[in-house]
Coordinates of C-alpha atoms in Angstrom, one line a residue:
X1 CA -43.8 80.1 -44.9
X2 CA -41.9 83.2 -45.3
X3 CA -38.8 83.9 -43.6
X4 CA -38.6 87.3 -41.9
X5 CA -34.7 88.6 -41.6
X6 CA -34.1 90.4 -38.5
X7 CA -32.9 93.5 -38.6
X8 CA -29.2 94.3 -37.0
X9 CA -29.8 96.1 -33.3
X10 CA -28.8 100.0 -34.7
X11 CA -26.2 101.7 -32.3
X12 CA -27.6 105.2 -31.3
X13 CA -23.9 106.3 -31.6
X14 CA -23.3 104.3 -35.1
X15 CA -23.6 107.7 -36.7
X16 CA -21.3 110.1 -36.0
X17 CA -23.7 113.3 -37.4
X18 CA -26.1 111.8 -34.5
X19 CA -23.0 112.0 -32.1
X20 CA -22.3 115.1 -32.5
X21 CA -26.2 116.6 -32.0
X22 CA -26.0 114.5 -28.7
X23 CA -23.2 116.0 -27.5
X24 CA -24.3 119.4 -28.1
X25 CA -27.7 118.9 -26.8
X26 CA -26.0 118.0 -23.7
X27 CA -23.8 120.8 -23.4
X28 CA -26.7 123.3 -23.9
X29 CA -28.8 121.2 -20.9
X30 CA -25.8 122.2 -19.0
X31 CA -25.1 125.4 -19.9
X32 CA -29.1 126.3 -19.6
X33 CA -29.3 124.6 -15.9
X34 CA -26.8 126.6 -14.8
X35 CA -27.4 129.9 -16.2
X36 CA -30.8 129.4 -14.7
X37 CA -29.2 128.6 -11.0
X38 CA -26.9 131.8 -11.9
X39 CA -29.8 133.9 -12.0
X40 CA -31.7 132.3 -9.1
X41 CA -29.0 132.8 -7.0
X42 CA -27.9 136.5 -8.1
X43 CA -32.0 137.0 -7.2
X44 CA -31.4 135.9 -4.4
X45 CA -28.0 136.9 -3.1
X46 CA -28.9 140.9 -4.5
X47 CA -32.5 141.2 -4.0
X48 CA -34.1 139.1 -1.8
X49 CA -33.9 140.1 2.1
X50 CA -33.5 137.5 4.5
X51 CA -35.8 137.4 7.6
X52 CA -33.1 139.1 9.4
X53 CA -32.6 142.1 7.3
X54 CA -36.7 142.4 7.4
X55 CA -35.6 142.8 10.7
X56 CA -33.3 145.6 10.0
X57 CA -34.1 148.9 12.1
X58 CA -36.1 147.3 15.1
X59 CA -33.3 148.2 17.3
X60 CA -33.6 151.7 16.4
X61 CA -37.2 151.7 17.8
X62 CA -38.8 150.9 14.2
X63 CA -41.0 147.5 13.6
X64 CA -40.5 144.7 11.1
X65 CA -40.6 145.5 7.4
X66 CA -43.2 142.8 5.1
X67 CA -42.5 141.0 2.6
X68 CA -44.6 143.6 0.5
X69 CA -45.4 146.7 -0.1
X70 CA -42.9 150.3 -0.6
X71 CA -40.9 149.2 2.1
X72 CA -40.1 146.1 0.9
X73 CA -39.1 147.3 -2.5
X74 CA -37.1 150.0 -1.2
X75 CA -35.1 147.2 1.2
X76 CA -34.7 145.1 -2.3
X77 CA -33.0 147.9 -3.6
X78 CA -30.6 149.0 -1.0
X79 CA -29.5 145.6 -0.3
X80 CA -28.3 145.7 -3.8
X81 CA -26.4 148.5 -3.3
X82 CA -25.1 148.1 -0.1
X83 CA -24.9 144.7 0.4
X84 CA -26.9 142.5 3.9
X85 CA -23.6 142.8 5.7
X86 CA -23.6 146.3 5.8
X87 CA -26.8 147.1 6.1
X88 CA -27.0 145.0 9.5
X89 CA -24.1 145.7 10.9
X90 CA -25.7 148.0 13.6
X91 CA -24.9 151.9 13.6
X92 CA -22.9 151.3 10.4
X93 CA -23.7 154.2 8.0
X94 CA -25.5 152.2 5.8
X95 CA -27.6 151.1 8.8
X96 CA -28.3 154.4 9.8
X97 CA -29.1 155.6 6.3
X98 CA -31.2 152.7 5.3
X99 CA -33.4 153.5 8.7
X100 CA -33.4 156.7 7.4
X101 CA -34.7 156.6 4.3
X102 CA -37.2 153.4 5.1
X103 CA -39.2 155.1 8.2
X104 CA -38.0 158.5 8.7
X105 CA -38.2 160.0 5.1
X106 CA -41.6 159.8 4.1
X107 CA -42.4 156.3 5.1
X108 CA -41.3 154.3 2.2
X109 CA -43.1 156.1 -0.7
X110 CA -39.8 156.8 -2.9
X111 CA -39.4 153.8 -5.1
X112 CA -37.9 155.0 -8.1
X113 CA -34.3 153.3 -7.9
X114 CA -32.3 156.1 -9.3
X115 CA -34.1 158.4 -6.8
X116 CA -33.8 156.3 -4.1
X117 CA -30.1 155.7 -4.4
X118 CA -29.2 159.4 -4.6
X119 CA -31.1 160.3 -1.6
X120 CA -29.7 157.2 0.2
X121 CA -26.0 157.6 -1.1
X122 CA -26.4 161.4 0.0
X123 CA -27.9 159.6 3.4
X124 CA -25.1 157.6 3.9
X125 CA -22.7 160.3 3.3
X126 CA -24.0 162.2 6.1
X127 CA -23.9 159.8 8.6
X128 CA -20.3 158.3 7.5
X129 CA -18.7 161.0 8.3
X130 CA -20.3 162.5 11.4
X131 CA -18.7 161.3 14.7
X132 CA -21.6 158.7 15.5
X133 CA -24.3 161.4 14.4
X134 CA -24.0 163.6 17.3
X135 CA -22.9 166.9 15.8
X136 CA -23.7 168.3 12.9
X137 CA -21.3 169.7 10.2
X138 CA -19.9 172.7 11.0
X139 CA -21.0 175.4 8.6
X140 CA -19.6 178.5 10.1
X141 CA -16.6 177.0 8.5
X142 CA -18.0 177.2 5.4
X143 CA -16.9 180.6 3.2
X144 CA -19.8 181.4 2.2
X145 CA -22.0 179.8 4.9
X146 CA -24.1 182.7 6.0
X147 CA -27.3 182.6 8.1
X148 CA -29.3 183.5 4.4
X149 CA -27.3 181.5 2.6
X150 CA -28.0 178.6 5.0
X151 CA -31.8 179.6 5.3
X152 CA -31.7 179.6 1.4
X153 CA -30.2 176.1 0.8
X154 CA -31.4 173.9 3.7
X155 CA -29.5 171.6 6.0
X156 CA -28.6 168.0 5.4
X157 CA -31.3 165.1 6.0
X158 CA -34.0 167.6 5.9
X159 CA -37.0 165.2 5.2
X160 CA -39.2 168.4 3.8
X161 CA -36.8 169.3 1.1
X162 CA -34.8 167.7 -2.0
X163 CA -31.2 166.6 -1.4
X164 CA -30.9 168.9 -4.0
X165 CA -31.6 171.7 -1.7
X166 CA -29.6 170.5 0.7
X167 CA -26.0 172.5 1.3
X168 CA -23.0 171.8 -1.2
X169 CA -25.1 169.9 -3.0
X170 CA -25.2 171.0 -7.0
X171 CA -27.9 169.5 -9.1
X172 CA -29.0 169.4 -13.2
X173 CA -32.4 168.6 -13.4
X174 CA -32.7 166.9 -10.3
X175 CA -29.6 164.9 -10.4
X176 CA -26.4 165.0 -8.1
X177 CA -23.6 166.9 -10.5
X178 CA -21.3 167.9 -7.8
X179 CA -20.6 168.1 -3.7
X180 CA -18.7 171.0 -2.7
X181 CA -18.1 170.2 0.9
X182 CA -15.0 171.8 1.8
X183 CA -14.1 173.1 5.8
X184 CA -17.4 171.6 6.8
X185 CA -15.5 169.7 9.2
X186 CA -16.4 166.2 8.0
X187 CA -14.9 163.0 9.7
X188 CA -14.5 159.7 9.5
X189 CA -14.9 158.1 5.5
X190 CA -16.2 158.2 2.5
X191 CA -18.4 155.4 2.1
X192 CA -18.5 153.0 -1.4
X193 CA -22.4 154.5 -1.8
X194 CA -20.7 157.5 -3.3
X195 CA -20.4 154.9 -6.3
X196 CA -24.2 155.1 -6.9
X197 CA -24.0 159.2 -7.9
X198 CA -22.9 158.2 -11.4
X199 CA -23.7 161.5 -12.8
X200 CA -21.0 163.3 -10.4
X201 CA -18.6 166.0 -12.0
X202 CA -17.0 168.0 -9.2
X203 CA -16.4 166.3 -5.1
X204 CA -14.7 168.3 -3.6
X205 CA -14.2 167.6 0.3
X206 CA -10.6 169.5 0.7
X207 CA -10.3 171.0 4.6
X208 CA -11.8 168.4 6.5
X209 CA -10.8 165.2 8.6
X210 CA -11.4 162.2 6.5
X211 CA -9.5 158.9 7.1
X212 CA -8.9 155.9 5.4
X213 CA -8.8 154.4 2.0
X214 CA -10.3 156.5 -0.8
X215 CA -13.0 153.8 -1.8
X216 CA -12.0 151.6 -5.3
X217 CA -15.7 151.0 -6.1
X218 CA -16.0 154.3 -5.9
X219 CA -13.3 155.0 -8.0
X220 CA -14.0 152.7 -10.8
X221 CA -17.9 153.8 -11.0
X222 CA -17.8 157.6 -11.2
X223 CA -16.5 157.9 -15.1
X224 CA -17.9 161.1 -15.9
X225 CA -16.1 163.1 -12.6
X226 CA -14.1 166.1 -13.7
X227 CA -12.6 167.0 -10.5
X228 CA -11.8 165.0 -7.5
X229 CA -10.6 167.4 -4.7
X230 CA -9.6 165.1 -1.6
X231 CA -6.7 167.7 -0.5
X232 CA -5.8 168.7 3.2
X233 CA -7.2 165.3 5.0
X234 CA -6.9 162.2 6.4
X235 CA -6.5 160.0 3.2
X236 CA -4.1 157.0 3.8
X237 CA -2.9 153.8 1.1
X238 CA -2.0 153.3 -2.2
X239 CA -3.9 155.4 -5.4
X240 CA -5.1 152.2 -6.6
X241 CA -5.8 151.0 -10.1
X242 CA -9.6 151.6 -9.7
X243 CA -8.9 155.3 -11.2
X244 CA -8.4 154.5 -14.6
X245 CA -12.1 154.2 -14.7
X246 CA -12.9 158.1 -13.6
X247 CA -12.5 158.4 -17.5
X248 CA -13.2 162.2 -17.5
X249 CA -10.6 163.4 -14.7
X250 CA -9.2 166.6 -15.4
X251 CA -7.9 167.7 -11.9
X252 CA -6.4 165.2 -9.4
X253 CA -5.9 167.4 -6.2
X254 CA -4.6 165.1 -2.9
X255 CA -2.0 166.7 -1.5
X256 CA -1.8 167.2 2.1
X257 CA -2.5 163.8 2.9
X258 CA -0.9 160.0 3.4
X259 CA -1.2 158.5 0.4
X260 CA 2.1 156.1 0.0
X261 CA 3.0 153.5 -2.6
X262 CA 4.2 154.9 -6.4
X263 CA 2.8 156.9 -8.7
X264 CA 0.5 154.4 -10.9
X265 CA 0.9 154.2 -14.3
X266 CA -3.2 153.9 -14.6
X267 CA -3.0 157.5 -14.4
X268 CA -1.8 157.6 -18.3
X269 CA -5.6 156.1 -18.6
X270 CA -6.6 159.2 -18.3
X271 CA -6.4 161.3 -21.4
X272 CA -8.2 164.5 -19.9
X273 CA -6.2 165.1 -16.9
X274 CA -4.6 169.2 -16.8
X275 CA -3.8 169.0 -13.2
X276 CA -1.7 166.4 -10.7
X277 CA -1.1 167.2 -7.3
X278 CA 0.2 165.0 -4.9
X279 CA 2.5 167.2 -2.9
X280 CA 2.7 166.4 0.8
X281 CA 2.3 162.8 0.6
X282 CA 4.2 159.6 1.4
X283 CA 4.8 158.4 -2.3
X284 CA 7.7 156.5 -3.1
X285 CA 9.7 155.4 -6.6
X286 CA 10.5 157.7 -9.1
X287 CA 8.4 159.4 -11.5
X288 CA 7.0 157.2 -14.3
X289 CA 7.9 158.7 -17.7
X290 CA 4.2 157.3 -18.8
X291 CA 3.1 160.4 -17.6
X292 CA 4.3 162.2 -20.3
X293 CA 1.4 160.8 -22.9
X294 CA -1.3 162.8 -21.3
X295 CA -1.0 165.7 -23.7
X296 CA -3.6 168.1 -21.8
X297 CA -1.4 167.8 -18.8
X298 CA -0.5 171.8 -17.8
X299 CA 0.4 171.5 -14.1
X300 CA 2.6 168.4 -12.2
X301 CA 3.8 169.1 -8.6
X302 CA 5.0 165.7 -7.1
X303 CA 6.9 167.4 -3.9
X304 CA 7.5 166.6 -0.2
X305 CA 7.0 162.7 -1.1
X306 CA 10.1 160.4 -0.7
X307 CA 10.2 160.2 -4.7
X308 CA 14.3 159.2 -6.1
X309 CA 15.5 159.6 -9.4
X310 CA 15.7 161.6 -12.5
X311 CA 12.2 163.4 -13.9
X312 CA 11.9 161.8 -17.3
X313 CA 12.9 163.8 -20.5
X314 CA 9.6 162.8 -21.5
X315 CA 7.9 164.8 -19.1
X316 CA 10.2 167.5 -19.6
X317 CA 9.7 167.9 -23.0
X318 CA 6.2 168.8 -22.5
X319 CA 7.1 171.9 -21.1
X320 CA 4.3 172.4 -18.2
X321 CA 3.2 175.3 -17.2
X322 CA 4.0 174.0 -13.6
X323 CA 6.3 171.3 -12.4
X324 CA 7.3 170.9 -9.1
X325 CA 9.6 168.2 -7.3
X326 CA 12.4 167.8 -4.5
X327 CA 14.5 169.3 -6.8
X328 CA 16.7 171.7 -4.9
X329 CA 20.2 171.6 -3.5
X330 CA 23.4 169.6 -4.6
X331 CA 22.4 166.6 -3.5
X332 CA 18.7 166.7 -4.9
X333 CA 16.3 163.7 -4.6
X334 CA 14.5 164.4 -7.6
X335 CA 17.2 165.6 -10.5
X336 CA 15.0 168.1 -12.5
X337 CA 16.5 170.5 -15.5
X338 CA 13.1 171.5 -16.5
X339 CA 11.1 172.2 -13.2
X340 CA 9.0 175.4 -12.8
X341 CA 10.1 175.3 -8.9
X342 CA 12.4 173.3 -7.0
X343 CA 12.1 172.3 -3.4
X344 CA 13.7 170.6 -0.3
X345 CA 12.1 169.2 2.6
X346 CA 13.3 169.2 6.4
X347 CA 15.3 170.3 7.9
X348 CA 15.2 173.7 5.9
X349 CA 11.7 173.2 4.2
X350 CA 11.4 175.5 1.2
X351 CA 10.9 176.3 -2.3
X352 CA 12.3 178.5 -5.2
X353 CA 11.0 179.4 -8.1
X354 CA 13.7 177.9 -10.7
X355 CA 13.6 181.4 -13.3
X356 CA 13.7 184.0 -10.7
X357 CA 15.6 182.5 -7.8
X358 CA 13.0 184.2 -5.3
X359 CA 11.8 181.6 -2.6
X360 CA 7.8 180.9 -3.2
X361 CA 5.8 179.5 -0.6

């Protein structure tokens, strides 16, 4: 009779090559379960409506929106953009604009996304800064805001023609380049949807009566503007960090406004920048010496702020063709040897120009 040895019990951990494929199996189980629950839940937290947003613009007179179909797809995309909470929150602009687009503009049959968005951001626009949508913009105001003129380009939320006909509105091939709305006597603010015109160059809405915070999303998604033209409003906070990302910024025009807080250095971000004006505006600190490594940089007028200090050498040696600060008098609160013009504010508000002594506007 044979004897059979029996063989030792193996540990599955004995080996520690075995160990280690273990452990990474189960860190890739892991990091696969939850990448999928990422997903599912950015599917359904971005693009999924709820029965309540299906429900959306019944209290404007309009019915329920299925779960298929244009309309649907259209919802899918604006609750991306704009988020459920806005888009339910009732007489919001995004509300409004939504309702807009989804039964009053051709029924739901734009579902192109990019097209979409720009007619909705343009939408949304409209009804953000019109007192609750019950006057239009004034367009006498408007320089060149003729009768033929008017005729020619169309009036806003005209569902016959392109937003690309409509007033102020400049287009390349169908895209939104630039809004020149200036003295149209706009109110209220400028929603985040601006955000989705990503090919913008030029907004301009100087002359008007806009409030509030210039919007950071907006800020940080428009990196090819050239020039942002906010002047002679409403516009209150700090200019926040979000700017670095308009990239392409050559003019920076706000003054007339409320804007408070310092000067950010962010603004050194951007390399292209020829103009800075912030005159008339609630700023604080002193001028940041940054500055001075933005080499295109031709015109810097910082006055009637509550700015202290000495203007850096730095900036000085740049020798701008403009540079403007609280410079004048012998108790200055800007000290400034190399200003174009120097000024004071109340209660003798005025300016002179530093090489001829004559008093400038």
């Amino acid at each position: 009779m044979s004897l059979r040895l029996q063989q030792p019990q193996r540990n599955v951990f004995h080996s520690p090559m075995r160990l280690i494929l273990l452990v990474i199996a189960i860190f890739s189980l892991v990091a696969s379960t939850a990448a999928a629950a990422k997903k599912t839940k950015a599917y359904t937290d971005d693009s999924t409506p709820t029965e309540r947003l299906l429900r959306l613009c019944v209290t404007s007179g309009s019915g329920v929106i299925p779960r298929s179909g244009r309309r649907y797809k259209q919802l899918q995309l604006l609750k991306a953009a704009s988020g459920e909470a806005s888009l339910l929150l009732s007489n919001s602009p995004q509300n409004q604009a939504a309702c807009w687009i989804l039964f009053r503009d051709g029924g739901g049959k734009r579902t192109n996304k990019r097209k979409l968005l720009q007619r909705y951001a343009l939408a949304t626009l409209h009804y953000a800064t019109t007192k609750s949508d019950t006057k239009p913009w004034d367009w006498n105001m408007a320089n060149d805001a003729s009768e033929q003129v008017r005729a020619r380009r169309g009036d806003w939320m005209s569902t016959k023609l392109h937003e690309c006909q409509w007033y102020g509105v400049q287009c390349s091939r169908r895209t939104v380049v630039g809004l020149s709305l200036g003295f149209l006597s706009l109110d209220g603010l400028l929603p985040r949807e601006l955000s989705l015109l990503t090919e913008l160059k030029e907004l301009d809405v100087h002359g008007c009566d806009l409030q509030g915070v210039v919007p950071h999303k907006m800020m940080a998604s428009l990196g090819k503007l050239e020039y942002l033209r906010l002047h002679m409003n409403g516009f209150f906070g700090a200019i926040h960090r979000e700017i670095a990302g308009m990239s392409s910024l050559k003019q920076l025009v706000l003054f007339g406004n409320y804007i408070a807080g310092t000067i950010p250095t962010e603004l050194t971000q951007l390399s292209k920048l020829e103009v800075i004006d912030l005159y008339a505006n609630q700023l604080s600190g002193t001028i940041p010496s940054q500055l001075a490594t933005l080499k295109k940089l031709k015109s810097l007028d910082v006055h009637d702020n509550n700015l202290v200090g000495t203007m850096p050498k730095e900036i000085c040696a740049l020798k701008l063709d403009e540079l403007v600060a609280d410079c004048l008098g012998p108790n200055p609160e800007v000290r400034c040897d190399c200003c174009t013009r120097c000024c004071k504010g109340l209660p003798e508000m005025k300016c002179v120009d530093v090489a001829t002594g004559v008093v400038v506007k």
